[in-house]
């Protein structure tokens, strides 16, 4: 599973963000904080990071996204 992938590749943020997404999907937002914080640490060390997120539909700035 995702936990094993995180342990096998401790510098790969993909399993960490996948695990965090799984936690958030089930409403376990507190559990998602750890994997996301670790991914942020890796990114701060200069490693490139790609994070896929699910965005809910909103009328705020319709048609645009800011990061």
PDB file of N, CA and C in Angstrom:
ATOM      1  N   UNK A   1       0.806  -1.181   0.000  1.00  0.00           N
ATOM      2  CA  UNK A   1       0.000   0.000   0.000  1.00  0.00           C
ATOM      3  C   UNK A   1       0.862   1.264   0.000  1.00  0.00           C
ATOM      4  N   UNK A   2       0.206   2.357   0.263  1.00  0.00           N
ATOM      5  CA  UNK A   2       0.881   3.651   0.256  1.00  0.00           C
ATOM      6  C   UNK A   2       1.923   3.761   1.363  1.00  0.00           C
ATOM      7  N   UNK A   3       1.640   3.212   2.537  1.00  0.00           N
ATOM      8  CA  UNK A   3       2.598   3.283   3.643  1.00  0.00           C
ATOM      9  C   UNK A   3       3.909   2.599   3.268  1.00  0.00           C
ATOM     10  N   UNK A   4       3.817   1.443   2.619  1.00  0.00           N
ATOM     11  CA  UNK A   4       5.017   0.728   2.193  1.00  0.00           C
ATOM     12  C   UNK A   4       5.779   1.523   1.140  1.00  0.00           C
ATOM     13  N   UNK A   5       5.049   2.151   0.226  1.00  0.00           N
ATOM     14  CA  UNK A   5       5.686   2.961  -0.815  1.00  0.00           C
ATOM     15  C   UNK A   5       6.433   4.137  -0.209  1.00  0.00           C
ATOM     16  N   UNK A   6       5.863   4.758   0.824  1.00  0.00           N
ATOM     17  CA  UNK A   6       6.525   5.867   1.506  1.00  0.00           C
ATOM     18  C   UNK A   6       7.810   5.381   2.159  1.00  0.00           C
ATOM     19  N   UNK A   7       7.763   4.207   2.776  1.00  0.00           N
ATOM     20  CA  UNK A   7       8.946   3.658   3.432  1.00  0.00           C
ATOM     21  C   UNK A   7      10.017   3.244   2.426  1.00  0.00           C
ATOM     22  N   UNK A   8       9.617   2.718   1.279  1.00  0.00           N
ATOM     23  CA  UNK A   8      10.577   2.269   0.274  1.00  0.00           C
ATOM     24  C   UNK A   8      11.229   3.428  -0.480  1.00  0.00           C
ATOM     25  N   UNK A   9      10.533   4.544  -0.605  1.00  0.00           N
ATOM     26  CA  UNK A   9      11.055   5.690  -1.350  1.00  0.00           C
ATOM     27  C   UNK A   9      10.880   6.955  -0.513  1.00  0.00           C
ATOM     28  N   UNK A  10      11.682   7.124   0.524  1.00  0.00           N
ATOM     29  CA  UNK A  10      11.477   8.240   1.457  1.00  0.00           C
ATOM     30  C   UNK A  10      11.704   9.636   0.871  1.00  0.00           C
ATOM     31  N   UNK A  11      12.298   9.734  -0.310  1.00  0.00           N
ATOM     32  CA  UNK A  11      12.500  11.045  -0.928  1.00  0.00           C
ATOM     33  C   UNK A  11      11.580  11.275  -2.122  1.00  0.00           C
ATOM     34  N   UNK A  12      10.641  10.369  -2.340  1.00  0.00           N
ATOM     35  CA  UNK A  12       9.672  10.490  -3.429  1.00  0.00           C
ATOM     36  C   UNK A  12       8.362  11.014  -2.847  1.00  0.00           C
ATOM     37  N   UNK A  13       7.963  12.192  -3.269  1.00  0.00           N
ATOM     38  CA  UNK A  13       6.756  12.791  -2.689  1.00  0.00           C
ATOM     39  C   UNK A  13       5.470  12.178  -3.212  1.00  0.00           C
ATOM     40  N   UNK A  14       5.513  11.496  -4.329  1.00  0.00           N
ATOM     41  CA  UNK A  14       4.282  10.946  -4.910  1.00  0.00           C
ATOM     42  C   UNK A  14       3.546  10.006  -3.948  1.00  0.00           C
ATOM     43  N   UNK A  15       4.233   9.005  -3.351  1.00  0.00           N
ATOM     44  CA  UNK A  15       3.504   8.154  -2.398  1.00  0.00           C
ATOM     45  C   UNK A  15       2.979   8.937  -1.193  1.00  0.00           C
ATOM     46  N   UNK A  16       3.726   9.968  -0.776  1.00  0.00           N
ATOM     47  CA  UNK A  16       3.284  10.770   0.370  1.00  0.00           C
ATOM     48  C   UNK A  16       2.010  11.539   0.047  1.00  0.00           C
ATOM     49  N   UNK A  17       1.982  12.141  -1.141  1.00  0.00           N
ATOM     50  CA  UNK A  17       0.783  12.888  -1.514  1.00  0.00           C
ATOM     51  C   UNK A  17      -0.387  11.957  -1.814  1.00  0.00           C
ATOM     52  N   UNK A  18      -0.089  10.775  -2.355  1.00  0.00           N
ATOM     53  CA  UNK A  18      -1.154   9.784  -2.575  1.00  0.00           C
ATOM     54  C   UNK A  18      -1.763   9.346  -1.245  1.00  0.00           C
ATOM     55  N   UNK A  19      -0.910   9.106  -0.265  1.00  0.00           N
ATOM     56  CA  UNK A  19      -1.382   8.712   1.059  1.00  0.00           C
ATOM     57  C   UNK A  19      -2.217   9.838   1.676  1.00  0.00           C
ATOM     58  N   UNK A  20      -1.732  11.067   1.565  1.00  0.00           N
ATOM     59  CA  UNK A  20      -2.474  12.214   2.104  1.00  0.00           C
ATOM     60  C   UNK A  20      -3.832  12.346   1.417  1.00  0.00           C
ATOM     61  N   UNK A  21      -3.860  12.159   0.090  1.00  0.00           N
ATOM     62  CA  UNK A  21      -5.123  12.234  -0.645  1.00  0.00           C
ATOM     63  C   UNK A  21      -6.102  11.165  -0.151  1.00  0.00           C
ATOM     64  N   UNK A  22      -5.598   9.960   0.069  1.00  0.00           N
ATOM     65  CA  UNK A  22      -6.453   8.886   0.574  1.00  0.00           C
ATOM     66  C   UNK A  22      -7.038   9.263   1.934  1.00  0.00           C
ATOM     67  N   UNK A  23      -6.198   9.791   2.815  1.00  0.00           N
ATOM     68  CA  UNK A  23      -6.686  10.231   4.128  1.00  0.00           C
ATOM     69  C   UNK A  23      -7.762  11.303   3.978  1.00  0.00           C
ATOM     70  N   UNK A  24      -7.503  12.304   3.131  1.00  0.00           N
ATOM     71  CA  UNK A  24      -8.472  13.388   2.965  1.00  0.00           C
ATOM     72  C   UNK A  24      -9.768  12.895   2.346  1.00  0.00           C
ATOM     73  N   UNK A  25      -9.672  11.947   1.426  1.00  0.00           N
ATOM     74  CA  UNK A  25     -10.861  11.388   0.784  1.00  0.00           C
ATOM     75  C   UNK A  25     -11.804  10.770   1.811  1.00  0.00           C
ATOM     76  N   UNK A  26     -11.205  10.223   2.876  1.00  0.00           N
ATOM     77  CA  UNK A  26     -11.999   9.597   3.929  1.00  0.00           C
ATOM     78  C   UNK A  26     -12.321  10.560   5.070  1.00  0.00           C
ATOM     79  N   UNK A  27     -11.928  11.837   4.900  1.00  0.00           N
ATOM     80  CA  UNK A  27     -12.231  12.825   5.928  1.00  0.00           C
ATOM     81  C   UNK A  27     -11.238  12.852   7.071  1.00  0.00           C
ATOM     82  N   UNK A  28     -10.116  12.175   6.935  1.00  0.00           N
ATOM     83  CA  UNK A  28      -9.094  12.108   7.990  1.00  0.00           C
ATOM     84  C   UNK A  28      -8.027  13.168   7.740  1.00  0.00           C
ATOM     85  N   UNK A  29      -8.433  14.420   7.813  1.00  0.00           N
ATOM     86  CA  UNK A  29      -7.552  15.523   7.463  1.00  0.00           C
ATOM     87  C   UNK A  29      -6.337  15.622   8.385  1.00  0.00           C
ATOM     88  N   UNK A  30      -6.516  15.307   9.657  1.00  0.00           N
ATOM     89  CA  UNK A  30      -5.391  15.371  10.592  1.00  0.00           C
ATOM     90  C   UNK A  30      -4.298  14.380  10.205  1.00  0.00           C
ATOM     91  N   UNK A  31      -4.678  13.223   9.708  1.00  0.00           N
ATOM     92  CA  UNK A  31      -3.701  12.215   9.296  1.00  0.00           C
ATOM     93  C   UNK A  31      -2.935  12.646   8.046  1.00  0.00           C
ATOM     94  N   UNK A  32      -3.551  13.475   7.223  1.00  0.00           N
ATOM     95  CA  UNK A  32      -2.918  13.926   5.979  1.00  0.00           C
ATOM     96  C   UNK A  32      -1.796  14.928   6.232  1.00  0.00           C
ATOM     97  N   UNK A  33      -1.807  15.574   7.377  1.00  0.00           N
ATOM     98  CA  UNK A  33      -0.830  16.625   7.662  1.00  0.00           C
ATOM     99  C   UNK A  33       0.601  16.095   7.629  1.00  0.00           C
ATOM    100  N   UNK A  34       0.861  14.949   8.231  1.00  0.00           N
ATOM    101  CA  UNK A  34       2.222  14.400   8.292  1.00  0.00           C
ATOM    102  C   UNK A  34       2.829  14.154   6.918  1.00  0.00           C
ATOM    103  N   UNK A  35       2.166  13.379   6.062  1.00  0.00           N
ATOM    104  CA  UNK A  35       2.725  13.145   4.734  1.00  0.00           C
ATOM    105  C   UNK A  35       2.891  14.423   3.910  1.00  0.00           C
ATOM    106  N   UNK A  36       1.953  15.357   4.037  1.00  0.00           N
ATOM    107  CA  UNK A  36       2.070  16.608   3.292  1.00  0.00           C
ATOM    108  C   UNK A  36       3.212  17.470   3.826  1.00  0.00           C
ATOM    109  N   UNK A  37       3.406  17.472   5.140  1.00  0.00           N
ATOM    110  CA  UNK A  37       4.511  18.230   5.730  1.00  0.00           C
ATOM    111  C   UNK A  37       5.845  17.663   5.271  1.00  0.00           C
ATOM    112  N   UNK A  38       5.955  16.339   5.213  1.00  0.00           N
ATOM    113  CA  UNK A  38       7.203  15.719   4.756  1.00  0.00           C
ATOM    114  C   UNK A  38       7.461  16.046   3.285  1.00  0.00           C
ATOM    115  N   UNK A  39       6.426  16.012   2.463  1.00  0.00           N
ATOM    116  CA  UNK A  39       6.572  16.372   1.050  1.00  0.00           C
ATOM    117  C   UNK A  39       7.045  17.818   0.924  1.00  0.00           C
ATOM    118  N   UNK A  40       6.542  18.672   1.789  1.00  0.00           N
ATOM    119  CA  UNK A  40       6.963  20.085   1.766  1.00  0.00           C
ATOM    120  C   UNK A  40       8.433  20.217   2.148  1.00  0.00           C
ATOM    121  N   UNK A  41       8.885  19.456   3.123  1.00  0.00           N
ATOM    122  CA  UNK A  41      10.301  19.481   3.515  1.00  0.00           C
ATOM    123  C   UNK A  41      11.192  19.065   2.348  1.00  0.00           C
ATOM    124  N   UNK A  42      10.784  18.037   1.648  1.00  0.00           N
ATOM    125  CA  UNK A  42      11.564  17.562   0.496  1.00  0.00           C
ATOM    126  C   UNK A  42      11.604  18.638  -0.579  1.00  0.00           C
ATOM    127  N   UNK A  43      10.469  19.277  -0.808  1.00  0.00           N
ATOM    128  CA  UNK A  43      10.417  20.343  -1.818  1.00  0.00           C
ATOM    129  C   UNK A  43      11.315  21.508  -1.415  1.00  0.00           C
ATOM    130  N   UNK A  44      11.341  21.839  -0.131  1.00  0.00           N
ATOM    131  CA  UNK A  44      12.174  22.945   0.348  1.00  0.00           C
ATOM    132  C   UNK A  44      13.657  22.647   0.174  1.00  0.00           C
ATOM    133  N   UNK A  45      13.999  21.358   0.105  1.00  0.00           N
ATOM    134  CA  UNK A  45      15.396  20.956  -0.087  1.00  0.00           C
ATOM    135  C   UNK A  45      15.807  21.045  -1.553  1.00  0.00           C
ATOM    136  N   UNK A  46      14.887  21.495  -2.404  1.00  0.00           N
ATOM    137  CA  UNK A  46      15.230  21.709  -3.803  1.00  0.00           C
ATOM    138  C   UNK A  46      14.837  20.593  -4.742  1.00  0.00           C
ATOM    139  N   UNK A  47      14.148  19.578  -4.246  1.00  0.00           N
ATOM    140  CA  UNK A  47      13.681  18.505  -5.117  1.00  0.00           C
ATOM    141  C   UNK A  47      12.373  18.925  -5.768  1.00  0.00           C
ATOM    142  N   UNK A  48      12.220  18.688  -7.070  1.00  0.00           N
ATOM    143  CA  UNK A  48      10.963  19.064  -7.733  1.00  0.00           C
ATOM    144  C   UNK A  48       9.787  18.256  -7.195  1.00  0.00           C
ATOM    145  N   UNK A  49       8.642  18.892  -7.136  1.00  0.00           N
ATOM    146  CA  UNK A  49       7.448  18.262  -6.570  1.00  0.00           C
ATOM    147  C   UNK A  49       6.264  18.509  -7.492  1.00  0.00           C
ATOM    148  N   UNK A  50       5.487  17.463  -7.720  1.00  0.00           N
ATOM    149  CA  UNK A  50       4.230  17.577  -8.453  1.00  0.00           C
ATOM    150  C   UNK A  50       3.142  17.048  -7.537  1.00  0.00           C
ATOM    151  N   UNK A  51       2.137  17.860  -7.299  1.00  0.00           N
ATOM    152  CA  UNK A  51       1.035  17.454  -6.435  1.00  0.00           C
ATOM    153  C   UNK A  51      -0.258  17.570  -7.224  1.00  0.00           C
ATOM    154  N   UNK A  52      -0.993  16.490  -7.303  1.00  0.00           N
ATOM    155  CA  UNK A  52      -2.309  16.488  -7.930  1.00  0.00           C
ATOM    156  C   UNK A  52      -3.346  16.701  -6.835  1.00  0.00           C
ATOM    157  N   UNK A  53      -4.229  17.658  -7.041  1.00  0.00           N
ATOM    158  CA  UNK A  53      -5.261  17.931  -6.045  1.00  0.00           C
ATOM    159  C   UNK A  53      -6.626  17.938  -6.703  1.00  0.00           C
ATOM    160  N   UNK A  54      -7.621  17.636  -5.932  1.00  0.00           N
ATOM    161  CA  UNK A  54      -9.002  17.682  -6.393  1.00  0.00           C
ATOM    162  C   UNK A  54      -9.563  19.024  -5.968  1.00  0.00           C
ATOM    163  N   UNK A  55     -10.006  19.806  -6.916  1.00  0.00           N
ATOM    164  CA  UNK A  55     -10.582  21.109  -6.627  1.00  0.00           C
ATOM    165  C   UNK A  55     -12.091  21.039  -6.786  1.00  0.00           C
ATOM    166  N   UNK A  56     -12.771  21.515  -5.786  1.00  0.00           N
ATOM    167  CA  UNK A  56     -14.226  21.561  -5.853  1.00  0.00           C
ATOM    168  C   UNK A  56     -14.652  22.705  -6.758  1.00  0.00           C
ATOM    169  N   UNK A  57     -15.818  22.587  -7.326  1.00  0.00           N
ATOM    170  CA  UNK A  57     -16.360  23.625  -8.193  1.00  0.00           C
ATOM    171  C   UNK A  57     -16.679  24.861  -7.352  1.00  0.00           C
ATOM    172  N   UNK A  58     -16.295  26.023  -7.872  1.00  0.00           N
ATOM    173  CA  UNK A  58     -16.539  27.276  -7.178  1.00  0.00           C
ATOM    174  C   UNK A  58     -16.759  28.383  -8.184  1.00  0.00           C
ATOM    175  N   UNK A  59     -17.453  29.412  -7.770  1.00  0.00           N
ATOM    176  CA  UNK A  59     -17.675  30.560  -8.638  1.00  0.00           C
ATOM    177  C   UNK A  59     -16.562  31.600  -8.468  1.00  0.00           C
ATOM    178  N   UNK A  60     -15.729  31.425  -7.449  1.00  0.00           N
ATOM    179  CA  UNK A  60     -14.634  32.357  -7.203  1.00  0.00           C
ATOM    180  C   UNK A  60     -13.652  32.321  -8.355  1.00  0.00           C
ATOM    181  N   UNK A  61     -13.426  33.461  -8.985  1.00  0.00           N
ATOM    182  CA  UNK A  61     -12.518  33.553 -10.132  1.00  0.00           C
ATOM    183  C   UNK A  61     -12.769  32.442 -11.138  1.00  0.00           C
ATOM    184  N   UNK A  62     -13.975  32.300 -11.516  1.00  0.00           N
ATOM    185  CA  UNK A  62     -14.379  31.216 -12.408  1.00  0.00           C
ATOM    186  C   UNK A  62     -13.464  31.133 -13.632  1.00  0.00           C
ATOM    187  N   UNK A  63     -12.952  29.955 -13.875  1.00  0.00           N
ATOM    188  CA  UNK A  63     -12.111  29.717 -15.029  1.00  0.00           C
ATOM    189  C   UNK A  63     -10.628  29.951 -14.800  1.00  0.00           C
ATOM    190  N   UNK A  64     -10.220  30.295 -13.552  1.00  0.00           N
ATOM    191  CA  UNK A  64      -8.805  30.507 -13.305  1.00  0.00           C
ATOM    192  C   UNK A  64      -8.407  29.837 -11.998  1.00  0.00           C
ATOM    193  N   UNK A  65      -7.122  29.625 -11.857  1.00  0.00           N
ATOM    194  CA  UNK A  65      -6.580  29.037 -10.628  1.00  0.00           C
ATOM    195  C   UNK A  65      -5.288  29.749 -10.287  1.00  0.00           C
ATOM    196  N   UNK A  66      -5.085  30.000  -9.022  1.00  0.00           N
ATOM    197  CA  UNK A  66      -3.855  30.651  -8.555  1.00  0.00           C
ATOM    198  C   UNK A  66      -3.137  29.708  -7.611  1.00  0.00           C
ATOM    199  N   UNK A  67      -1.836  29.678  -7.729  1.00  0.00           N
ATOM    200  CA  UNK A  67      -1.021  28.824  -6.841  1.00  0.00           C
ATOM    201  C   UNK A  67       0.036  29.665  -6.199  1.00  0.00           C
TER     202      UNK A  67
END
